[in-house]
Each structure stands twice: as C-alpha cells, then as structure tokens.
PDB file of C-alpha atoms in Angstrom:
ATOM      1  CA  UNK A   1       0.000   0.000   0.000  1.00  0.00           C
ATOM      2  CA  UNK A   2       1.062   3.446  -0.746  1.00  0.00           C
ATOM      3  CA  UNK A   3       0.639   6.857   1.205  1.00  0.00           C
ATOM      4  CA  UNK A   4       1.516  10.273   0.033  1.00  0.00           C
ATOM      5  CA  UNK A   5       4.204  12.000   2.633  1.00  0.00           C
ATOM      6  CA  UNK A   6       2.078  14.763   3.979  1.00  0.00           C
ATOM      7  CA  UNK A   7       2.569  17.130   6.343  1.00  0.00           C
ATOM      8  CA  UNK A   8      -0.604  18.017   8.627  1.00  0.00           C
ATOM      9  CA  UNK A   9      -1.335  21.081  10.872  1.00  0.00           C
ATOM     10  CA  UNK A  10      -2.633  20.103  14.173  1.00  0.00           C
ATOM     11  CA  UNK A  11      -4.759  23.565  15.466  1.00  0.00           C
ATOM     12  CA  UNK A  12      -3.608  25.206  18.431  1.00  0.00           C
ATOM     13  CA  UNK A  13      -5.590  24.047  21.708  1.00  0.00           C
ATOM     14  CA  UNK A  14      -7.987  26.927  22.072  1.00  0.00           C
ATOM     15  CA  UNK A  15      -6.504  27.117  25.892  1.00  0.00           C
ATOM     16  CA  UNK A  16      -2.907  27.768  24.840  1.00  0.00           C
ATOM     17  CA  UNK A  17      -1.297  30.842  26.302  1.00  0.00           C
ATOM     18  CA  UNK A  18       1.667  30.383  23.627  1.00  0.00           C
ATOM     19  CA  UNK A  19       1.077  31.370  19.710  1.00  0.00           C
ATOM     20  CA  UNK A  20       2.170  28.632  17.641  1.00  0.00           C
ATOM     21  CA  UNK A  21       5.250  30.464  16.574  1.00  0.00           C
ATOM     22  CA  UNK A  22       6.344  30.967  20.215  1.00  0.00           C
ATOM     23  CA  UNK A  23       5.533  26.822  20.815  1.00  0.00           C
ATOM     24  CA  UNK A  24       7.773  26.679  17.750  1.00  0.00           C
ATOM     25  CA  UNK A  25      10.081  29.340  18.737  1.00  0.00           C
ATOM     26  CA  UNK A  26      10.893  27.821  22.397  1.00  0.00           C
ATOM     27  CA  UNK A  27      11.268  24.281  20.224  1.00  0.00           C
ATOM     28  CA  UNK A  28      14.059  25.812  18.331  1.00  0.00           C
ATOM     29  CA  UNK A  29      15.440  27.277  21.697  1.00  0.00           C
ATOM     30  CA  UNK A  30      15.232  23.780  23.554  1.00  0.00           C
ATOM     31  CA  UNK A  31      17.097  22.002  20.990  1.00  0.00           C
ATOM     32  CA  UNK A  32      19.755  24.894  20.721  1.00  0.00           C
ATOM     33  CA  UNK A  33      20.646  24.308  23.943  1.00  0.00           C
ATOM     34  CA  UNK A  34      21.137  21.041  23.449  1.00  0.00           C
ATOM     35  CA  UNK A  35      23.213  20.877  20.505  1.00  0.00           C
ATOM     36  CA  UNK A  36      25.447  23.535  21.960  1.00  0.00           C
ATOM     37  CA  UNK A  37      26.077  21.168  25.111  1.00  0.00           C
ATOM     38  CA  UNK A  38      26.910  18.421  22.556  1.00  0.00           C
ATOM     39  CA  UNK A  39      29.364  21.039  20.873  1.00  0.00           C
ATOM     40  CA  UNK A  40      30.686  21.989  24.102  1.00  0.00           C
ATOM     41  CA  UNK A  41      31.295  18.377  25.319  1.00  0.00           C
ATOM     42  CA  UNK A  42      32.971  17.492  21.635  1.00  0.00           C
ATOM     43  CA  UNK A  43      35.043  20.219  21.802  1.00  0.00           C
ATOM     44  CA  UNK A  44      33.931  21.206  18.563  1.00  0.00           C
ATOM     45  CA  UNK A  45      33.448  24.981  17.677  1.00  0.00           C
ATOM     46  CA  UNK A  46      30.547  26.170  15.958  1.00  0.00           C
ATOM     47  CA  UNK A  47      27.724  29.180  15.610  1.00  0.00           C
ATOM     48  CA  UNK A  48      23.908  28.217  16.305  1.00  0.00           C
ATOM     49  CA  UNK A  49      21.492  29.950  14.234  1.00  0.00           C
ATOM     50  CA  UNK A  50      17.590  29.556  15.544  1.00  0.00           C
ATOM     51  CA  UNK A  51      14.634  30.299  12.814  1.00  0.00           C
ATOM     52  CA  UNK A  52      11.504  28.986  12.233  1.00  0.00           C
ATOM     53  CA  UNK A  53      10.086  28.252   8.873  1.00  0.00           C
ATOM     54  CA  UNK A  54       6.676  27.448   8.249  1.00  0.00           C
ATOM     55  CA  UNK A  55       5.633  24.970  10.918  1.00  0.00           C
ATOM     56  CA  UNK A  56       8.311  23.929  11.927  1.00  0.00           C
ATOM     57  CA  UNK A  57      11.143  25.152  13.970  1.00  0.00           C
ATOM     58  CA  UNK A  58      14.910  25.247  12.859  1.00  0.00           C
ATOM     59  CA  UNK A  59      18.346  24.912  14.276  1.00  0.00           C
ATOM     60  CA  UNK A  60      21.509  24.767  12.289  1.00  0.00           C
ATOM     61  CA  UNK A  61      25.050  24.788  13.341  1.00  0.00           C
ATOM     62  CA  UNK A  62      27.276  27.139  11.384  1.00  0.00           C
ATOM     63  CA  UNK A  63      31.009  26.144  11.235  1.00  0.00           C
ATOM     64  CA  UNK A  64      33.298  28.215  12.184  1.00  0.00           C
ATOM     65  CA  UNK A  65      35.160  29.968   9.223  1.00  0.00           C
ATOM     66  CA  UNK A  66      38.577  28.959  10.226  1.00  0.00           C
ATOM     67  CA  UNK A  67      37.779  25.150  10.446  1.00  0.00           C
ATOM     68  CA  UNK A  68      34.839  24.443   7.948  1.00  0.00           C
ATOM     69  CA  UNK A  69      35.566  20.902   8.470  1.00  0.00           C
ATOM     70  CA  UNK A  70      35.288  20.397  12.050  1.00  0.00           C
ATOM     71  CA  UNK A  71      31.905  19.720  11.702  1.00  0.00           C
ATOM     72  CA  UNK A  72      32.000  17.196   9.130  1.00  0.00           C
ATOM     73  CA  UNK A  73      31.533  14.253  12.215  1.00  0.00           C
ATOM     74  CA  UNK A  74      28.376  15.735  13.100  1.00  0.00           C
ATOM     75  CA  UNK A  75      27.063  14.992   9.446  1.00  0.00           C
ATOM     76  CA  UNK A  76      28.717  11.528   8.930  1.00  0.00           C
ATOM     77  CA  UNK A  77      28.454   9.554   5.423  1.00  0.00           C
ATOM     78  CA  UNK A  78      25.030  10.945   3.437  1.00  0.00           C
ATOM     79  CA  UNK A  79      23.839  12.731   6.802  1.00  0.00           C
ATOM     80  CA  UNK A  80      23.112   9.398   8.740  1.00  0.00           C
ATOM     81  CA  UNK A  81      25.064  11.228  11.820  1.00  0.00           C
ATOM     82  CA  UNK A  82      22.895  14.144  11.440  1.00  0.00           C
ATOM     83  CA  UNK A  83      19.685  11.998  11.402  1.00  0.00           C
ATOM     84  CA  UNK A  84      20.498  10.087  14.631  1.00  0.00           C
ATOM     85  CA  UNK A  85      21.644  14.286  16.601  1.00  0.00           C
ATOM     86  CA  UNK A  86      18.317  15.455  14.711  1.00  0.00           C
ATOM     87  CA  UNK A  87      16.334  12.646  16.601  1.00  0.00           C
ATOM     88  CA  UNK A  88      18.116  13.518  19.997  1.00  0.00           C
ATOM     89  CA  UNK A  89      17.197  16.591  19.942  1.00  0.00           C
ATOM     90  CA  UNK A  90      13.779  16.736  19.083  1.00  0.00           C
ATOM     91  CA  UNK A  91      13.734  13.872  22.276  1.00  0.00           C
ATOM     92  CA  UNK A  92      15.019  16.704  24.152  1.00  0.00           C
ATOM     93  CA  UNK A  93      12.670  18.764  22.694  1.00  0.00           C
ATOM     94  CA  UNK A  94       9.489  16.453  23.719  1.00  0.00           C
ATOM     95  CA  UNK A  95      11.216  15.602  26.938  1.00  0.00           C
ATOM     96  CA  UNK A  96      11.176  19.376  28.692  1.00  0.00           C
ATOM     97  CA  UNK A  97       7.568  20.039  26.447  1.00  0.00           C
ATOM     98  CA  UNK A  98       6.199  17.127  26.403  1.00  0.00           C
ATOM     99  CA  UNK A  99       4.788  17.490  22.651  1.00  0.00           C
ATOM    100  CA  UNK A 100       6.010  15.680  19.409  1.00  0.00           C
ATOM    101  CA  UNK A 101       8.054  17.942  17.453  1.00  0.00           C
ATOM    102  CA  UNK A 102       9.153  18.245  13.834  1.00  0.00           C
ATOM    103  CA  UNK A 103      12.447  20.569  14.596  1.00  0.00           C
ATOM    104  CA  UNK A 104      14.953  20.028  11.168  1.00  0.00           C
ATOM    105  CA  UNK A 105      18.429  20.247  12.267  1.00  0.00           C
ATOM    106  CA  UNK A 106      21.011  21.340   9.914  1.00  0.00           C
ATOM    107  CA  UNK A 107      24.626  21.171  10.520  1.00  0.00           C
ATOM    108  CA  UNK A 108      27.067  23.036   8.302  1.00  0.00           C
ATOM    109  CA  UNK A 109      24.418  23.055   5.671  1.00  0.00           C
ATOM    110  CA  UNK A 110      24.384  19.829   4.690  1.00  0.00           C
ATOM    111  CA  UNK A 111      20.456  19.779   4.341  1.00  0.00           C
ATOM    112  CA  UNK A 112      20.689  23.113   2.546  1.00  0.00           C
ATOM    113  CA  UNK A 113      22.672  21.835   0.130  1.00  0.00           C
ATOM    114  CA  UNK A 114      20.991  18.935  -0.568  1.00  0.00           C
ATOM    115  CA  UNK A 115      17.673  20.478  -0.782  1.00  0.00           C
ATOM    116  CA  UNK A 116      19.361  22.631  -3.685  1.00  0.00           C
ATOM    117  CA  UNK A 117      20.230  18.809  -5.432  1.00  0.00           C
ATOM    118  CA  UNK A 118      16.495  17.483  -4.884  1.00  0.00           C
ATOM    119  CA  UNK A 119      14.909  20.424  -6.279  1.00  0.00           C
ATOM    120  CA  UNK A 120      16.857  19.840  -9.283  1.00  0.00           C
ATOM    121  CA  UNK A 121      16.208  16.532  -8.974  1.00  0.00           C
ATOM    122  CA  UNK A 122      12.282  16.555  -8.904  1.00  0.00           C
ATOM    123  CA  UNK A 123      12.951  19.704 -11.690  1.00  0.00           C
ATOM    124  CA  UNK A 124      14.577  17.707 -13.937  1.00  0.00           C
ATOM    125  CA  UNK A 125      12.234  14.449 -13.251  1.00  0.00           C
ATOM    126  CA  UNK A 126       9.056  16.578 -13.925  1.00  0.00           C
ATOM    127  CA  UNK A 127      10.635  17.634 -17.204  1.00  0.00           C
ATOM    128  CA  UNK A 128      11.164  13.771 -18.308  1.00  0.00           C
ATOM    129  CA  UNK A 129       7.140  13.046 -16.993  1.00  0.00           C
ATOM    130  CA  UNK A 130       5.925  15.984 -19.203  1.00  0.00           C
ATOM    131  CA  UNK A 131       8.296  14.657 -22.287  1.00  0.00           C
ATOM    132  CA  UNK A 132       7.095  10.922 -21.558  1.00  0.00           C
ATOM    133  CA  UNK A 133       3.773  10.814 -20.530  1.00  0.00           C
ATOM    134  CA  UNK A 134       4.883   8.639 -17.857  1.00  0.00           C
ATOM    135  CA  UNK A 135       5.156   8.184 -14.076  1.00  0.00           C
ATOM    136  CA  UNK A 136       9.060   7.716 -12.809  1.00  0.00           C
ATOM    137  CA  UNK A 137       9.762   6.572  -9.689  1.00  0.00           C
ATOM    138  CA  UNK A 138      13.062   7.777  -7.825  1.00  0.00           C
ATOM    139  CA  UNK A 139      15.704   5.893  -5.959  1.00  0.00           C
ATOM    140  CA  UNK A 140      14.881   5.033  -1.861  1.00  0.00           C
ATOM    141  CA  UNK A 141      14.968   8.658   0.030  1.00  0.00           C
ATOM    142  CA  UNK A 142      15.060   9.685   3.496  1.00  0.00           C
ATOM    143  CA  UNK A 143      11.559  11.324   4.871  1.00  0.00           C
ATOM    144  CA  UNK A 144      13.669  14.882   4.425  1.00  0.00           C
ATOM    145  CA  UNK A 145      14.346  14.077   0.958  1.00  0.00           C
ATOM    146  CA  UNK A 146      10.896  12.492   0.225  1.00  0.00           C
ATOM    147  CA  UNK A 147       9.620  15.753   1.336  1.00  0.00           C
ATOM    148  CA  UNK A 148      12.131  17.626  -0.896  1.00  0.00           C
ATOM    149  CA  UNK A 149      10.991  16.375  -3.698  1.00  0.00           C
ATOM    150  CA  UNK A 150       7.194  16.384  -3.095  1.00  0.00           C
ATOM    151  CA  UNK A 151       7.087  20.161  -2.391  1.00  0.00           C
ATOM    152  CA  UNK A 152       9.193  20.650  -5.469  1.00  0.00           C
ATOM    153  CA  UNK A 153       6.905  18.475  -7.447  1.00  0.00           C
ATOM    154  CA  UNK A 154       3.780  19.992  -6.353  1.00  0.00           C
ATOM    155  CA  UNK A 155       5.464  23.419  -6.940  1.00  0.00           C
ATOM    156  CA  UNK A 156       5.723  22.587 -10.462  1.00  0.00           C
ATOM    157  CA  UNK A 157       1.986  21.494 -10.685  1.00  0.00           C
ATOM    158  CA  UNK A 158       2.331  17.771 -10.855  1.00  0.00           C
ATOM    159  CA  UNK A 159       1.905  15.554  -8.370  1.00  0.00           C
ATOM    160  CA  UNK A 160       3.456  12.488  -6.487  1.00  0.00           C
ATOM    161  CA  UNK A 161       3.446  10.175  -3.944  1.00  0.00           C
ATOM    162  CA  UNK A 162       5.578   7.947  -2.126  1.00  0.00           C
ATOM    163  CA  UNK A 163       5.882   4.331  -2.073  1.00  0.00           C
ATOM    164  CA  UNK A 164       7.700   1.188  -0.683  1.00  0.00           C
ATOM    165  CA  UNK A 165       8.479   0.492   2.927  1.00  0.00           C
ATOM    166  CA  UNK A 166      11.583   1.878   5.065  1.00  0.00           C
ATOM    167  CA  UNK A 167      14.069   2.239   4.791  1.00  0.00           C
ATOM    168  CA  UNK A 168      13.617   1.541   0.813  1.00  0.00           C
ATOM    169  CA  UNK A 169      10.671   4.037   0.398  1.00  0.00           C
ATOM    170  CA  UNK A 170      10.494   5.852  -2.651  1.00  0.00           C
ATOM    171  CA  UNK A 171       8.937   8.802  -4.671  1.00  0.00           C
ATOM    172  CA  UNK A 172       7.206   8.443  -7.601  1.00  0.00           C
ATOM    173  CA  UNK A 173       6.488  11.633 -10.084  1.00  0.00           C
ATOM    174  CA  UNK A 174       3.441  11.165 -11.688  1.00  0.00           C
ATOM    175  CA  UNK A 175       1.761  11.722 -15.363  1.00  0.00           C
ATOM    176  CA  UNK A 176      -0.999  13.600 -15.218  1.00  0.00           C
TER     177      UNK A 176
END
C-alpha cells in the first residue's frame, strides 16, 4: 500500500497561552541548547542559528570559518550522523515540552545543500514526466528528501506520492 508523505497542521488548543510560533520558537530554543552542550562536550566549535520556517522550527550549526571541516563528524556519510543528533534533539525537545516535534536540524548546511540537489532533482524528473507521458519513480529517500521532492513536485503542478516500505521508500512523479 502506498501513502503520500504529507505534512498536517494540528490547530492550536484553544486554551494555549503560547502562539504557535512561540511553541515553535521555544522548540528551536530547547534544541539549541542542546546541541550547543553536545558542541561543548565534543570540543567542537561552531555558531547556532535559531529560525523557524513554516511549521516547523529550525536549528543549524554554522562552522566556524577557520575550520569548515570540524563539523563534518556531526554529518557523517550521506547525513546518517545528522539523522540520529536530529532525533536527539527533538527527544530533548518532547522531553522538557512534552509534545512531538518536527524541529529540522542542519549542521554546516548539509540539508541546505541537498535540498538545492532534490529540487533539481524533482525539476529535472518533472521535465522527463511531461516529455514521456509517464510516471518515474526515484531511488529510496530519506523522509527529508521524500519531502524535498514532493514540495518541489507539487510546486511545479504535478503531483506524487511515495511508495515502498523503510528504509527503501520511494517517490514516484506522476503523469498527469
């Protein structure tokens, strides 16, 4: 069976004292602190830089100019390390607030850059569905990349979905 990756808003209890950017904002905050203890107790020097984008909160580590590769540990090979610090923090995260969170984590813009390569990606994909006529599915992605894609996708006016189980799950661009 097949679902779509979506992404749903949940509305704001109607008793909240906090906005949903401040939930958001304090998210970010929360998960700042913890990466900089994790920085601290590596030894590892690096800038935090707090924003939050859409619905979701953000928190990226910046190296610092003089050693742009001191951070490279923190990513690991295609961002598994940065997976496994993004899921530690956002258990940090739901530890002190008790709520799920969606926080990304970015570390010396690693998912930055790789956004950039899945937009072209899906933008060169769509082109080949227009040519063709036909669906094409893409090789096994992470949820980020999944995601990626989709909102690229749907940005050019076609549509996709995802398919497959994890960790081989997969997107697939299709004809209209």
């Amino acid at each position: 069976m097949s679902e779509t990756d979506t992404v749903t808003d949940t509305p704001a209890d109607e008793d909240a004292t906090e906005s949903p950017v401040g939930e958001l904002e304090r998210e970010a905050d929360i998960a700042a602190d913890y990466v900089e203890g994790l920085l601290d107790v590596l030894d590892i020097d690096g800038d935090i830089d707090m924003d939050v984008e859409g619905t979701r909160a953000t928190v990226s580590v910046i190296p610092d100019p003089d050693d742009p590769g001191a951070l490279d540990a923190l990513v690991g090979p295609d961002g598994e390390v940065l997976d496994a610090l993004q899921d530690l923090a956002r258990l940090a995260v739901t530890a002190q607030t008790g709520e799920r969170c969606r926080l990304m984590l970015d570390v010396a813009r690693f998912r930055a850059n790789r956004r950039a390569e899945l937009v072209e990606l899906a933008r060169s994909t769509v082109e080949q569905v227009r040519q063709t006529g036909e669906s094409v599915s893409l090789a096994p992605m992470t949820p980020f990349e999944r995601k990626a894609v989709h909102d690229a996708v749907a940005g050019a006016g076609l549509t996709s979905a995802s398919d497959g189980e994890e960790p081989n799950r997969y997107v697939v661009v299709q004809a209209q």
